[in-house]
PDB file of C-alpha atoms in Angstrom:
ATOM      1  CA  UNK L   1     167.963 277.055 142.234  1.00  0.00           C
ATOM      2  CA  UNK L   2     168.486 273.990 144.347  1.00  0.00           C
ATOM      3  CA  UNK L   3     166.108 271.419 142.845  1.00  0.00           C
ATOM      4  CA  UNK L   4     163.044 271.113 140.617  1.00  0.00           C
ATOM      5  CA  UNK L   5     160.465 268.885 142.331  1.00  0.00           C
ATOM      6  CA  UNK L   6     157.955 268.808 139.478  1.00  0.00           C
ATOM      7  CA  UNK L   7     156.699 271.032 136.673  1.00  0.00           C
ATOM      8  CA  UNK L   8     155.499 273.834 138.958  1.00  0.00           C
ATOM      9  CA  UNK L   9     157.407 273.388 142.242  1.00  0.00           C
ATOM     10  CA  UNK L  10     161.063 273.941 143.071  1.00  0.00           C
ATOM     11  CA  UNK L  11     163.465 274.629 145.888  1.00  0.00           C
ATOM     12  CA  UNK L  12     165.385 277.883 145.697  1.00  0.00           C
ATOM     13  CA  UNK L  13     167.663 280.036 147.798  1.00  0.00           C
ATOM     14  CA  UNK L  14     165.980 283.318 148.701  1.00  0.00           C
ATOM     15  CA  UNK L  15     167.563 285.836 151.037  1.00  0.00           C
ATOM     16  CA  UNK L  16     170.082 283.186 152.066  1.00  0.00           C
ATOM     17  CA  UNK L  17     167.502 280.547 152.980  1.00  0.00           C
ATOM     18  CA  UNK L  18     166.256 277.456 151.177  1.00  0.00           C
ATOM     19  CA  UNK L  19     162.559 277.794 150.391  1.00  0.00           C
ATOM     20  CA  UNK L  20     159.993 275.676 148.564  1.00  0.00           C
ATOM     21  CA  UNK L  21     158.363 277.618 145.722  1.00  0.00           C
ATOM     22  CA  UNK L  22     155.053 276.902 143.995  1.00  0.00           C
ATOM     23  CA  UNK L  23     154.751 278.787 140.717  1.00  0.00           C
ATOM     24  CA  UNK L  24     151.824 281.223 140.760  1.00  0.00           C
ATOM     25  CA  UNK L  25     149.009 280.851 138.241  1.00  0.00           C
ATOM     26  CA  UNK L  26     150.223 277.626 136.617  1.00  0.00           C
ATOM     27  CA  UNK L  27     149.453 273.955 137.226  1.00  0.00           C
ATOM     28  CA  UNK L  28     151.722 271.330 135.695  1.00  0.00           C
ATOM     29  CA  UNK L  29     150.954 267.632 135.290  1.00  0.00           C
ATOM     30  CA  UNK L  30     151.735 265.472 138.313  1.00  0.00           C
ATOM     31  CA  UNK L  31     154.854 263.307 137.983  1.00  0.00           C
ATOM     32  CA  UNK L  32     152.729 260.126 137.824  1.00  0.00           C
ATOM     33  CA  UNK L  33     150.507 261.663 135.147  1.00  0.00           C
ATOM     34  CA  UNK L  34     151.085 261.606 131.378  1.00  0.00           C
ATOM     35  CA  UNK L  35     153.524 264.423 130.473  1.00  0.00           C
ATOM     36  CA  UNK L  36     154.473 264.850 134.169  1.00  0.00           C
ATOM     37  CA  UNK L  37     158.169 263.949 133.788  1.00  0.00           C
ATOM     38  CA  UNK L  38     158.385 266.001 130.581  1.00  0.00           C
ATOM     39  CA  UNK L  39     156.882 268.983 132.376  1.00  0.00           C
ATOM     40  CA  UNK L  40     159.494 268.750 135.123  1.00  0.00           C
ATOM     41  CA  UNK L  41     162.244 268.528 132.491  1.00  0.00           C
ATOM     42  CA  UNK L  42     160.789 271.578 130.759  1.00  0.00           C
ATOM     43  CA  UNK L  43     161.071 273.608 133.976  1.00  0.00           C
ATOM     44  CA  UNK L  44     164.605 272.299 134.613  1.00  0.00           C
ATOM     45  CA  UNK L  45     165.631 273.329 131.092  1.00  0.00           C
ATOM     46  CA  UNK L  46     164.027 276.744 131.470  1.00  0.00           C
ATOM     47  CA  UNK L  47     165.859 277.465 134.726  1.00  0.00           C
ATOM     48  CA  UNK L  48     169.181 275.669 134.263  1.00  0.00           C
ATOM     49  CA  UNK L  49     170.909 278.171 132.026  1.00  0.00           C
ATOM     50  CA  UNK L  50     169.901 281.404 133.694  1.00  0.00           C
ATOM     51  CA  UNK L  51     169.583 283.328 136.897  1.00  0.00           C
ATOM     52  CA  UNK L  52     166.080 284.180 137.992  1.00  0.00           C
ATOM     53  CA  UNK L  53     164.373 286.136 140.714  1.00  0.00           C
ATOM     54  CA  UNK L  54     161.219 285.481 142.675  1.00  0.00           C
ATOM     55  CA  UNK L  55     158.268 287.799 142.978  1.00  0.00           C
ATOM     56  CA  UNK L  56     156.560 286.188 145.961  1.00  0.00           C
ATOM     57  CA  UNK L  57     152.786 286.625 145.933  1.00  0.00           C
ATOM     58  CA  UNK L  58     151.881 284.827 149.195  1.00  0.00           C
ATOM     59  CA  UNK L  59     152.510 281.688 151.263  1.00  0.00           C
ATOM     60  CA  UNK L  60     150.126 278.773 150.699  1.00  0.00           C
ATOM     61  CA  UNK L  61     148.653 276.449 153.379  1.00  0.00           C
ATOM     62  CA  UNK L  62     151.512 273.975 152.738  1.00  0.00           C
ATOM     63  CA  UNK L  63     154.142 276.569 153.650  1.00  0.00           C
ATOM     64  CA  UNK L  64     155.319 277.091 150.082  1.00  0.00           C
ATOM     65  CA  UNK L  65     156.075 280.538 148.725  1.00  0.00           C
ATOM     66  CA  UNK L  66     153.774 281.082 145.749  1.00  0.00           C
ATOM     67  CA  UNK L  67     155.741 283.162 143.278  1.00  0.00           C
ATOM     68  CA  UNK L  68     156.233 284.440 139.777  1.00  0.00           C
ATOM     69  CA  UNK L  69     159.700 283.615 138.443  1.00  0.00           C
ATOM     70  CA  UNK L  70     161.414 286.338 136.420  1.00  0.00           C
ATOM     71  CA  UNK L  71     164.569 286.075 134.337  1.00  0.00           C
ATOM     72  CA  UNK L  72     167.336 288.694 134.492  1.00  0.00           C
ATOM     73  CA  UNK L  73     165.478 290.872 131.947  1.00  0.00           C
ATOM     74  CA  UNK L  74     162.176 290.654 133.850  1.00  0.00           C
ATOM     75  CA  UNK L  75     160.577 288.080 131.537  1.00  0.00           C
ATOM     76  CA  UNK L  76     157.824 286.075 133.250  1.00  0.00           C
ATOM     77  CA  UNK L  77     159.005 282.450 133.314  1.00  0.00           C
ATOM     78  CA  UNK L  78     155.627 281.182 134.560  1.00  0.00           C
ATOM     79  CA  UNK L  79     154.125 282.518 131.324  1.00  0.00           C
ATOM     80  CA  UNK L  80     156.908 280.888 129.325  1.00  0.00           C
ATOM     81  CA  UNK L  81     156.169 277.507 130.925  1.00  0.00           C
ATOM     82  CA  UNK L  82     152.499 277.759 129.931  1.00  0.00           C
ATOM     83  CA  UNK L  83     153.265 278.980 126.412  1.00  0.00           C
ATOM     84  CA  UNK L  84     155.650 276.064 125.841  1.00  0.00           C
ATOM     85  CA  UNK L  85     152.790 273.700 126.676  1.00  0.00           C
ATOM     86  CA  UNK L  86     154.438 272.435 129.851  1.00  0.00           C
ATOM     87  CA  UNK L  87     151.632 273.530 132.203  1.00  0.00           C
ATOM     88  CA  UNK L  88     148.054 274.767 132.287  1.00  0.00           C
ATOM     89  CA  UNK L  89     146.977 278.259 133.274  1.00  0.00           C
ATOM     90  CA  UNK L  90     145.615 277.661 136.788  1.00  0.00           C
ATOM     91  CA  UNK L  91     142.436 279.705 136.413  1.00  0.00           C
ATOM     92  CA  UNK L  92     141.353 279.004 139.985  1.00  0.00           C
ATOM     93  CA  UNK L  93     144.113 281.321 141.207  1.00  0.00           C
ATOM     94  CA  UNK L  94     144.809 283.623 138.263  1.00  0.00           C
ATOM     95  CA  UNK L  95     143.592 284.329 134.733  1.00  0.00           C
ATOM     96  CA  UNK L  96     146.912 285.971 133.835  1.00  0.00           C
ATOM     97  CA  UNK L  97     148.213 283.052 131.746  1.00  0.00           C
ATOM     98  CA  UNK L  98     145.016 282.065 129.908  1.00  0.00           C
ATOM     99  CA  UNK L  99     146.101 283.871 126.689  1.00  0.00           C
ATOM    100  CA  UNK L 100     149.461 282.057 126.828  1.00  0.00           C
ATOM    101  CA  UNK L 101     147.668 278.729 127.207  1.00  0.00           C
ATOM    102  CA  UNK L 102     145.620 279.517 124.096  1.00  0.00           C
ATOM    103  CA  UNK L 103     148.840 280.095 122.141  1.00  0.00           C
ATOM    104  CA  UNK L 104     150.145 276.710 123.312  1.00  0.00           C
ATOM    105  CA  UNK L 105     146.859 274.949 122.513  1.00  0.00           C
ATOM    106  CA  UNK L 106     146.622 276.489 119.050  1.00  0.00           C
ATOM    107  CA  UNK L 107     150.189 275.488 118.188  1.00  0.00           C
ATOM    108  CA  UNK L 108     149.836 272.044 119.847  1.00  0.00           C
ATOM    109  CA  UNK L 109     152.918 272.762 121.950  1.00  0.00           C
ATOM    110  CA  UNK L 110     154.002 270.281 124.603  1.00  0.00           C
ATOM    111  CA  UNK L 111     151.125 268.543 126.349  1.00  0.00           C
ATOM    112  CA  UNK L 112     148.685 269.981 123.806  1.00  0.00           C
ATOM    113  CA  UNK L 113     150.269 267.708 121.187  1.00  0.00           C
ATOM    114  CA  UNK L 114     148.472 264.671 122.649  1.00  0.00           C
ATOM    115  CA  UNK L 115     144.763 263.940 122.437  1.00  0.00           C
ATOM    116  CA  UNK L 116     142.652 265.032 125.403  1.00  0.00           C
ATOM    117  CA  UNK L 117     145.249 265.946 128.032  1.00  0.00           C
ATOM    118  CA  UNK L 118     143.834 265.701 131.569  1.00  0.00           C
ATOM    119  CA  UNK L 119     144.316 268.803 133.726  1.00  0.00           C
ATOM    120  CA  UNK L 120     146.183 268.097 136.972  1.00  0.00           C
ATOM    121  CA  UNK L 121     143.264 269.298 139.120  1.00  0.00           C
ATOM    122  CA  UNK L 122     141.140 266.554 137.508  1.00  0.00           C
ATOM    123  CA  UNK L 123     143.938 263.971 137.753  1.00  0.00           C
ATOM    124  CA  UNK L 124     144.310 264.593 141.506  1.00  0.00           C
ATOM    125  CA  UNK L 125     140.627 263.709 142.040  1.00  0.00           C
ATOM    126  CA  UNK L 126     141.235 260.143 140.815  1.00  0.00           C
TER     127      UNK L 126
END
């Protein structure tokens, strides 16, 4: 990993090249949004102590590789981010992480510990 930009975007080295990666199926708070900096820190903490691989799904209109991040044992790190309450399941693109979001909501993990968190897709409309 080169750098974490925010809670769902990072720069990584893939096949010897630096690429910008948008995590598939998750949407983290924007940096200027409540819990945004904490979400970025959550992703940094998740990635800092381990090697991970990318399962690239597609390239988005912004040129980012949209990917699922997997740890060395094949554990889905996108799911982990949602279950820790650091991001929403981005239902517009995938329903895969909705059950993990429910776990986070029910346990009031991360952003679910505050009253009425605003989803990033609503925040961006402001």
